mmCIF file of C-alpha atoms in Angstrom:
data_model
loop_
_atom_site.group_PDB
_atom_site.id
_atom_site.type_symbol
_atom_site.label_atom_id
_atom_site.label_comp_id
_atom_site.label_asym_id
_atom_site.label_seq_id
_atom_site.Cartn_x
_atom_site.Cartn_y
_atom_site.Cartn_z
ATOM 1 C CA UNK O 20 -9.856 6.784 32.894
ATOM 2 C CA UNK O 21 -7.293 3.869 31.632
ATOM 3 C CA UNK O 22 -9.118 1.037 30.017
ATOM 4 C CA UNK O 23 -9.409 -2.466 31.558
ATOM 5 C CA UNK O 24 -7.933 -4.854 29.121
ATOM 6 C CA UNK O 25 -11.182 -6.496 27.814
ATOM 7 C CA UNK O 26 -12.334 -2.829 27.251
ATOM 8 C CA UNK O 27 -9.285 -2.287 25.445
ATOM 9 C CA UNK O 28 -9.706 -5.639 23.346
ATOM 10 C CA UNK O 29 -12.733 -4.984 22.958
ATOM 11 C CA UNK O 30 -11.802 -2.008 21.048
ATOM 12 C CA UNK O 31 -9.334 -3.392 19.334
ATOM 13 C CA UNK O 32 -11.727 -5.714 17.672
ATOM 14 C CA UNK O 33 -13.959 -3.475 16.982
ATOM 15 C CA UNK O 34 -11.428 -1.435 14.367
ATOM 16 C CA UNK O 35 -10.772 -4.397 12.745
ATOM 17 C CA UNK O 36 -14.206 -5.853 12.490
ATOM 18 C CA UNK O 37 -15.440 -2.761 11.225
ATOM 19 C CA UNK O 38 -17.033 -2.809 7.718
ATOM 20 C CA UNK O 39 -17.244 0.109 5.038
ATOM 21 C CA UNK O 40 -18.613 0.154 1.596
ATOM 22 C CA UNK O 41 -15.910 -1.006 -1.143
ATOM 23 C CA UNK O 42 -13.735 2.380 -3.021
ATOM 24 C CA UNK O 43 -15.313 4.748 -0.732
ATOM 25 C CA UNK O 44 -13.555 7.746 0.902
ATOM 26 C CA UNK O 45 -14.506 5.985 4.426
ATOM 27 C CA UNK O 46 -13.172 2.330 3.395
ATOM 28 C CA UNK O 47 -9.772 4.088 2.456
ATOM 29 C CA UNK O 48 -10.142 6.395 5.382
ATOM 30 C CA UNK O 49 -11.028 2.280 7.652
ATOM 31 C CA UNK O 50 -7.961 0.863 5.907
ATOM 32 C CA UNK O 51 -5.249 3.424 7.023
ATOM 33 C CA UNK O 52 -6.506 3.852 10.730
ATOM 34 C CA UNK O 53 -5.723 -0.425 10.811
ATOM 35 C CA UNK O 54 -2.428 0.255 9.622
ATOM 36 C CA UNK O 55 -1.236 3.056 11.454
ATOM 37 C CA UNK O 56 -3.136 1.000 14.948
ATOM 38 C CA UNK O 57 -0.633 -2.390 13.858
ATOM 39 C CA UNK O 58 2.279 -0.182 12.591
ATOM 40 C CA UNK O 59 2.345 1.466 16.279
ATOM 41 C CA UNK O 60 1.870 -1.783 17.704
ATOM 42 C CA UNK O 61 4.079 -4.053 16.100
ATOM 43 C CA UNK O 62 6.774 -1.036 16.564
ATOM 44 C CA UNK O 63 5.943 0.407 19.994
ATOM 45 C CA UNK O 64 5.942 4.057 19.205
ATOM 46 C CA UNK O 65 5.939 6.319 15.869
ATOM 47 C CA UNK O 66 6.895 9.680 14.999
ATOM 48 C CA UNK O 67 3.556 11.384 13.403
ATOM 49 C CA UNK O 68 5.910 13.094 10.994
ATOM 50 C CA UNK O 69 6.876 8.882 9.765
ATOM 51 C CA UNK O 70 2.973 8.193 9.584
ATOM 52 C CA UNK O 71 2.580 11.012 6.815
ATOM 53 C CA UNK O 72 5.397 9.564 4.876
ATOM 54 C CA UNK O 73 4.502 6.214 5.432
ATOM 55 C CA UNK O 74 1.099 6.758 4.338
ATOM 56 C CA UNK O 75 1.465 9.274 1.898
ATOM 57 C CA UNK O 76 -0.755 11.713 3.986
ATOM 58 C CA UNK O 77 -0.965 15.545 4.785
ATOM 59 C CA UNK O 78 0.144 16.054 8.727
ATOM 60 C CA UNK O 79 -3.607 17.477 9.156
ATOM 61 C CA UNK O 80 -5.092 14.163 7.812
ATOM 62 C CA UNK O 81 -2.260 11.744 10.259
ATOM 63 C CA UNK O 82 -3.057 14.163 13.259
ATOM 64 C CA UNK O 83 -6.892 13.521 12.295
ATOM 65 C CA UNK O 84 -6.878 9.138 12.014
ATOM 66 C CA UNK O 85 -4.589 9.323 15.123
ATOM 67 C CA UNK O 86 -6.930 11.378 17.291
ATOM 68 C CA UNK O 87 -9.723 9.258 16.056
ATOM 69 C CA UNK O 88 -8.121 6.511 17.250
ATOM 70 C CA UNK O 89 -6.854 8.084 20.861
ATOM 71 C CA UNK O 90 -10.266 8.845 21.363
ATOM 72 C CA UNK O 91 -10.674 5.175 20.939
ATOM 73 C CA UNK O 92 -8.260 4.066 23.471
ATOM 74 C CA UNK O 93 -5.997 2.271 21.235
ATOM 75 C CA UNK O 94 -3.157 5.036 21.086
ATOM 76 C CA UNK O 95 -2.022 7.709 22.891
ATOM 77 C CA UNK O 96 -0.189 10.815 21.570
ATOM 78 C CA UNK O 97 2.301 13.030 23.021
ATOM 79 C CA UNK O 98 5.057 15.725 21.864
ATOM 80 C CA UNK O 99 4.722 13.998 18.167
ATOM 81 C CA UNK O 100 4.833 10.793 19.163
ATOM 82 C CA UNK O 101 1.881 8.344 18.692
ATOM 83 C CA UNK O 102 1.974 5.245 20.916
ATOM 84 C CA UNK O 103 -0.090 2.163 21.981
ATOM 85 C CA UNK O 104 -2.531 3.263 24.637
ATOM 86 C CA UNK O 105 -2.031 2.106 28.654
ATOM 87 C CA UNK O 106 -0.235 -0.780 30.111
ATOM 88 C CA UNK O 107 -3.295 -3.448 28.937
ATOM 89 C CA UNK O 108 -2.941 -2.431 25.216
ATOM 90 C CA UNK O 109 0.244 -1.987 25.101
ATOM 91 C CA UNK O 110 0.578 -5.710 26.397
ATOM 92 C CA UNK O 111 -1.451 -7.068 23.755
ATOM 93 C CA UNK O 112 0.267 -5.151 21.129
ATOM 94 C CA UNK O 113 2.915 -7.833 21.819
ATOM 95 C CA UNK O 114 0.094 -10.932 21.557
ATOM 96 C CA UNK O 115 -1.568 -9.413 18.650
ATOM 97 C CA UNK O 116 2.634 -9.194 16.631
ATOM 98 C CA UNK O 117 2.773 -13.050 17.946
ATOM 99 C CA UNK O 118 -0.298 -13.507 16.194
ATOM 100 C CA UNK O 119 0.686 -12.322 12.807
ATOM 101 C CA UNK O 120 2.224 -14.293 9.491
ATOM 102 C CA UNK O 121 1.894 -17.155 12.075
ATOM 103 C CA UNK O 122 2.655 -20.037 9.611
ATOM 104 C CA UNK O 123 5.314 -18.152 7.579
ATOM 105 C CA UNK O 124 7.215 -17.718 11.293
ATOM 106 C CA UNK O 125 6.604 -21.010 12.164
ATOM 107 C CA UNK O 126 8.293 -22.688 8.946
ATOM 108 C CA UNK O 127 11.287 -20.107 9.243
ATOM 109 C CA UNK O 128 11.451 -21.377 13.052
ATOM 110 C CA UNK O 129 11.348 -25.056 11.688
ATOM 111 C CA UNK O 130 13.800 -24.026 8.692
ATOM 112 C CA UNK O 131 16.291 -22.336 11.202
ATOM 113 C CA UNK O 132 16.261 -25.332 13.519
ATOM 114 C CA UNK O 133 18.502 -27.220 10.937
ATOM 115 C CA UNK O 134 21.737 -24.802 11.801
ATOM 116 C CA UNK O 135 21.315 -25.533 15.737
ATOM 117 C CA UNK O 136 23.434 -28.149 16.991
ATOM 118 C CA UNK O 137 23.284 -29.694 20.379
ATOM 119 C CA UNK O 138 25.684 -27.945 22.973
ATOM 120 C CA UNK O 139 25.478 -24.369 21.584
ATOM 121 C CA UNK O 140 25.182 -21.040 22.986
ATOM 122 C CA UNK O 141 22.717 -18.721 21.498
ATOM 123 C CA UNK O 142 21.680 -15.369 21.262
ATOM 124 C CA UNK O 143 18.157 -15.091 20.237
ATOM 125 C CA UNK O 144 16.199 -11.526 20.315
ATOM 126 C CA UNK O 145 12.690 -10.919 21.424
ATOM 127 C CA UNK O 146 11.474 -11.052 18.340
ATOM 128 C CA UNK O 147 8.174 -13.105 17.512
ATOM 129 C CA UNK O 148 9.504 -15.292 14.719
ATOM 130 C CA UNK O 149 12.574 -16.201 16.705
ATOM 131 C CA UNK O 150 10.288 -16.845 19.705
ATOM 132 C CA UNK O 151 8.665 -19.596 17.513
ATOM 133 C CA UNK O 152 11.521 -21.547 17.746
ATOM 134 C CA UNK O 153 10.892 -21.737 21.473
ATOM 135 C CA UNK O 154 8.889 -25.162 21.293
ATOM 136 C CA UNK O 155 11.535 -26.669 19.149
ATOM 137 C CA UNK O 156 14.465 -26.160 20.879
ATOM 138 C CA UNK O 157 14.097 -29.217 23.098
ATOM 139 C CA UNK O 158 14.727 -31.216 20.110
ATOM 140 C CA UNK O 159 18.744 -29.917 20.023
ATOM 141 C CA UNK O 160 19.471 -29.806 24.035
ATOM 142 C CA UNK O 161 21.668 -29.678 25.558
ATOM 143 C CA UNK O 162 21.519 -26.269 24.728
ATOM 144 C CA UNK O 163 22.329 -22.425 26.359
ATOM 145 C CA UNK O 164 19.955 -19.967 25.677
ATOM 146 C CA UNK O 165 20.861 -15.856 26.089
ATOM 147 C CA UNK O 166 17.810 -13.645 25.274
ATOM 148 C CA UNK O 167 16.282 -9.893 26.339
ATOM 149 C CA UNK O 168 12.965 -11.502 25.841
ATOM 150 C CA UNK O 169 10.773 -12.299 29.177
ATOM 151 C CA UNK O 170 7.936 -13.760 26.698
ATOM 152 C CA UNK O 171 11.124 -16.280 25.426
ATOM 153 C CA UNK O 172 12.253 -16.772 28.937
ATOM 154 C CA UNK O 173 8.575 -18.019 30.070
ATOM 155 C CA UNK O 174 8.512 -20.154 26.977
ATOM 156 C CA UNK O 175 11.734 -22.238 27.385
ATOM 157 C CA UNK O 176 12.650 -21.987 31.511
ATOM 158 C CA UNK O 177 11.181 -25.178 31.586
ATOM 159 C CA UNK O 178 12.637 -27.257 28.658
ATOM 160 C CA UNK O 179 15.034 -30.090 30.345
ATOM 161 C CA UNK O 180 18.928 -29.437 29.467
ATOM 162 C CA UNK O 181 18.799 -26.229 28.218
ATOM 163 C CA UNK O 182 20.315 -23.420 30.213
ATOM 164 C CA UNK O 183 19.051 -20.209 30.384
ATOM 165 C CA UNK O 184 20.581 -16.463 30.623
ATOM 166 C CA UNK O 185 18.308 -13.733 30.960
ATOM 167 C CA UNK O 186 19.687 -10.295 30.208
ATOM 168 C CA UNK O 187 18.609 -7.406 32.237
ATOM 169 C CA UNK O 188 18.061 -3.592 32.582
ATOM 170 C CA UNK O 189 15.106 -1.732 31.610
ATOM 171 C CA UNK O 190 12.008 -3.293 31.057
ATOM 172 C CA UNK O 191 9.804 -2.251 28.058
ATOM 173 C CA UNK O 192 6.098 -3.403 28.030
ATOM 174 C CA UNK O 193 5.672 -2.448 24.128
ATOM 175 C CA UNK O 194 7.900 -5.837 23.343
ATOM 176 C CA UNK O 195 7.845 -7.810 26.768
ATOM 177 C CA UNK O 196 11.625 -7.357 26.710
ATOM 178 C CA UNK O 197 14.492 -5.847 28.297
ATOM 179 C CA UNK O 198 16.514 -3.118 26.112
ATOM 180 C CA UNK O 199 18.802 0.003 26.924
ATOM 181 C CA UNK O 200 22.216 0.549 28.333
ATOM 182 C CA UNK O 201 22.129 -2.085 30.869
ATOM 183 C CA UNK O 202 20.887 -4.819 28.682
ATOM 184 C CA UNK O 203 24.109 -3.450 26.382
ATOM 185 C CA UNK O 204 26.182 -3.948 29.387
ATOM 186 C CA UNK O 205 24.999 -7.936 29.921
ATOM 187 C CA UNK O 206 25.647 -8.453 25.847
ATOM 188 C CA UNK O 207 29.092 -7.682 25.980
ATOM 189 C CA UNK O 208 30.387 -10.198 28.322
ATOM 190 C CA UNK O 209 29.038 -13.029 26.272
ATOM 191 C CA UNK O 210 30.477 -14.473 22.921
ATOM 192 C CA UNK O 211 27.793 -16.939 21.583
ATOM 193 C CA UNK O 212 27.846 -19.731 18.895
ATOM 194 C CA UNK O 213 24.779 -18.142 17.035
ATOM 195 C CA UNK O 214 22.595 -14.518 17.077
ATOM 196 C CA UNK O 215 18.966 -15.561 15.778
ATOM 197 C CA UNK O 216 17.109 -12.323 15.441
ATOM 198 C CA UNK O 217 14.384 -10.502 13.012
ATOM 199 C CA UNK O 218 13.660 -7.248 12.709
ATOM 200 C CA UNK O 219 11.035 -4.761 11.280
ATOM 201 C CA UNK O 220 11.729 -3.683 7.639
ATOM 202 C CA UNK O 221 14.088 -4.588 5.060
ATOM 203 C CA UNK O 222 14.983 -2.203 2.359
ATOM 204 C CA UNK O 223 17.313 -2.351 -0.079
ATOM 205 C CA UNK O 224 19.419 -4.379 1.526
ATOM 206 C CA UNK O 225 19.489 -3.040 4.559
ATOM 207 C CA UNK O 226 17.608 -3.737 8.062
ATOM 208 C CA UNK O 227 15.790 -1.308 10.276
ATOM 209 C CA UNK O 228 13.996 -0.699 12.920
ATOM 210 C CA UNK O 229 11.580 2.093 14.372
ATOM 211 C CA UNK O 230 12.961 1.981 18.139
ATOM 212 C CA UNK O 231 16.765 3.106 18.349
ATOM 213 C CA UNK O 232 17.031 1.405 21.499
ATOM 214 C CA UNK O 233 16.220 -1.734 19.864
ATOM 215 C CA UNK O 234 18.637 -1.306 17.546
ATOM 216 C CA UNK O 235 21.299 -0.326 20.029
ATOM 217 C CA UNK O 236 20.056 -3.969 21.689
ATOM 218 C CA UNK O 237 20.205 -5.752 18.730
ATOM 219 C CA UNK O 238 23.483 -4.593 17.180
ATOM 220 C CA UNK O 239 25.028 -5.704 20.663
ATOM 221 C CA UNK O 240 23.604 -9.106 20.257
ATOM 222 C CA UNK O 241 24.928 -9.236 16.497
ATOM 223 C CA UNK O 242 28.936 -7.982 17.898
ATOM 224 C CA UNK O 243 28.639 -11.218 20.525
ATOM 225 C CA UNK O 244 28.438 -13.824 18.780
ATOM 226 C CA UNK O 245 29.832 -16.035 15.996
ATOM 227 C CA UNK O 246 27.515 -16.830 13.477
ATOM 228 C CA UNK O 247 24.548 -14.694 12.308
ATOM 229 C CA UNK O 248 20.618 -16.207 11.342
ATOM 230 C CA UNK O 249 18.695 -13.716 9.985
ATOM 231 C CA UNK O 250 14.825 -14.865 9.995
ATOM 232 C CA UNK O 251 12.572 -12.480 7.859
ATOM 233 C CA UNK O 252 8.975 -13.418 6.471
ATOM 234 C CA UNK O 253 7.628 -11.450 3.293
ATOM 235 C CA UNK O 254 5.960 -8.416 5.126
ATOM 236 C CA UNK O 255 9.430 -7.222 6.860
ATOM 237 C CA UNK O 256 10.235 -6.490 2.385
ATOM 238 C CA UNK O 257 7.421 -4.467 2.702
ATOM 239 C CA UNK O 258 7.462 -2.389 5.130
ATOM 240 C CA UNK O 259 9.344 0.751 6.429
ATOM 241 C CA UNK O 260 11.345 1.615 9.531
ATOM 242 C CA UNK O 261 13.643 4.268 10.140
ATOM 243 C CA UNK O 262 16.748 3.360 12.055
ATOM 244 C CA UNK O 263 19.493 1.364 10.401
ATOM 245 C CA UNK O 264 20.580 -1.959 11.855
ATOM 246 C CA UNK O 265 23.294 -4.259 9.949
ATOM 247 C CA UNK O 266 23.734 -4.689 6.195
ATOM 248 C CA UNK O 267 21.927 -7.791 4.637
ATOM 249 C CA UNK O 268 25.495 -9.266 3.210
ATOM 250 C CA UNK O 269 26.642 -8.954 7.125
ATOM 251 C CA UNK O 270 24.478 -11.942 7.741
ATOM 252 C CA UNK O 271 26.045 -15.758 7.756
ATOM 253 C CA UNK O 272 22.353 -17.179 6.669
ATOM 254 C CA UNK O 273 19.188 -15.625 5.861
ATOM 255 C CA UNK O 274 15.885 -17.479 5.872
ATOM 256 C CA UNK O 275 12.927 -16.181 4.175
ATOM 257 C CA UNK O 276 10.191 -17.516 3.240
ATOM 258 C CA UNK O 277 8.273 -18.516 -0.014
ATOM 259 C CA UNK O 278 6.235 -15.580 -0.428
ATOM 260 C CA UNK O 279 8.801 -12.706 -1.078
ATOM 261 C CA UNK O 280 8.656 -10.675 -4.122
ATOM 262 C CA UNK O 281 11.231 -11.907 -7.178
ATOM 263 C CA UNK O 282 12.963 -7.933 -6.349
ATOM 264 C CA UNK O 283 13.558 -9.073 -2.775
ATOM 265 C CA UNK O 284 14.990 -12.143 -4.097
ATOM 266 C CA UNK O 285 17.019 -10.931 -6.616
ATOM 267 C CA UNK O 286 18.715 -8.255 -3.818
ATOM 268 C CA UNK O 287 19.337 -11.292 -1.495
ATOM 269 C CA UNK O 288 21.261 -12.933 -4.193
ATOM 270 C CA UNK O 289 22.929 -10.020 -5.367
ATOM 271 C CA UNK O 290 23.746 -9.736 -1.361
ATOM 272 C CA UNK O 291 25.844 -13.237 -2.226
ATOM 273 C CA UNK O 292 24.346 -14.108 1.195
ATOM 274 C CA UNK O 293 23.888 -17.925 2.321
ATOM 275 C CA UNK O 294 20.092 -17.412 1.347
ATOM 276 C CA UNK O 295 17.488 -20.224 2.617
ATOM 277 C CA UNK O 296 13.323 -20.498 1.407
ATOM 278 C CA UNK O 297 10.965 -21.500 4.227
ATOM 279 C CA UNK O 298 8.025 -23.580 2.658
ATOM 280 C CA UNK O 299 4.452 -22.529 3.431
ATOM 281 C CA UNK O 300 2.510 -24.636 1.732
#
């Protein structure tokens, strides 16, 4: 039986809430069923073979957490996939990204609000940091905004001068956004001032994501238009993804903000990218 979405919230907060004594085999055991719940949320879907490489864990032991967690009704697995569990979870996977690094997105929003000028076009993904530039945009109109992104649409269709161009085709509830062929199709018959976008991991200079289709979506976005903002908080250095999206020094300006690591640092300079710090605190 599919769970209602309180049920499923409900759930939800009981994983995280959930206590375990300090350096014992169950804390450890606590800690890696979180991860691998907000790695297949904040991603959509997973390969179980990238869990037991991301986590450094025997295919038994992945196969183990992730039925723990089915049985749950977080996730749902199927022909070595894992995935967030039915349509009410799988919606607020997309809430619960939102609600993550909130103030480090919000000052590389603020920071990233300083290259929009008034009478632009631009591309922005449906990524949650770029949607946090949503409530500041009325501050640059007029303004034309393209984006995949119905949780962007909703936020901005009612900001006064701004235009508004939502891209079609398949409709994905993991990210509240439109990706795939189709979406491809809209891209290409636009050529806008600026692309904003994030993504999910940056390593060694490079960006990636988990969902090819997303990148396929993305990469589109990044051929149609002129200038490039790459928006990235400390966690994206961090983590892991597996398909390849666009070379750091292919970026105009990349915004980051103060908590990455001196190594991430020093590769964004070595990058000899336009390289900008959000301030936190």
């Amino acid at each position: 039986m599919a769970m209602t979405g309180t049920q499923s919230n409900d759930a939800l907060d009981a994983l995280f809430s959930e206590k375990a004594p300090a350096d014992s085999r169950r804390a450890k055991q606590l800690d890696r069923r979180q991860k691998i719940t907000e790695a297949v949320m904040a991603e959509g879907s997973v390969r179980i073979e990238d869990i037991t490489e991301r986590f450094d864990i025997s295919l038994m032991t992945a196969h183990r957490d992730i039925d723990e967690l089915v049985a749950r009704g977080l996730l749902r697995k199927y022909r070595g996939l894992v995935s967030a569990a039915p349509t009410s979870l799988i919606e607020a996977s997309d809430v619960y990204r939102a609600a993550r690094q909130q103030s480090e997105k919000r000052a590389l929003a603020e920071l990233a609000m300083e290259f929009i000028d008034s009478g632009q076009a631009l591309l922005m993904d449906d990524s949650t940091t770029v949607l946090q530039m949503a409530p500041l945009l009325g501050e640059k109109t007029p303004l034309t905004v393209i984006t995949n992104s119905l949780t962007l649409m909703n936020a901005v269709n009612e900001i006064r001068d701004l235009e508004l161009i939502g891209l079609g085709g398949r409709f994905h509830n993991w990210c509240n956004a439109f990706i795939g062929p189709v979406t491809r199709h809209e891209i290409s018959r636009f050529m806008a001032d600026t692309y904003l976008l994030s993504t999910s991991a940056i390593m060694r200079g490079q960006l990636f994501h988990q969902s090819p289709e997303m990148v396929e979506t993305k990469r589109a976005m990044f051929e149609a238009a002129q200038r490039r903002i790459l928006m990235a908080d400390h966690v994206k250095f961090e983590q892991r993804a597996l398909y390849h999206l666009a070379n750091i020094s292919e970026f105009d300006v990349v915004i980051v903000d103060d908590q990455v690591d001196a190594q991430s640092l020093a590769m964004l300079n070595e990058a000899d990218v336009e390289l900008h710090i959000a301030r936190t605190h």
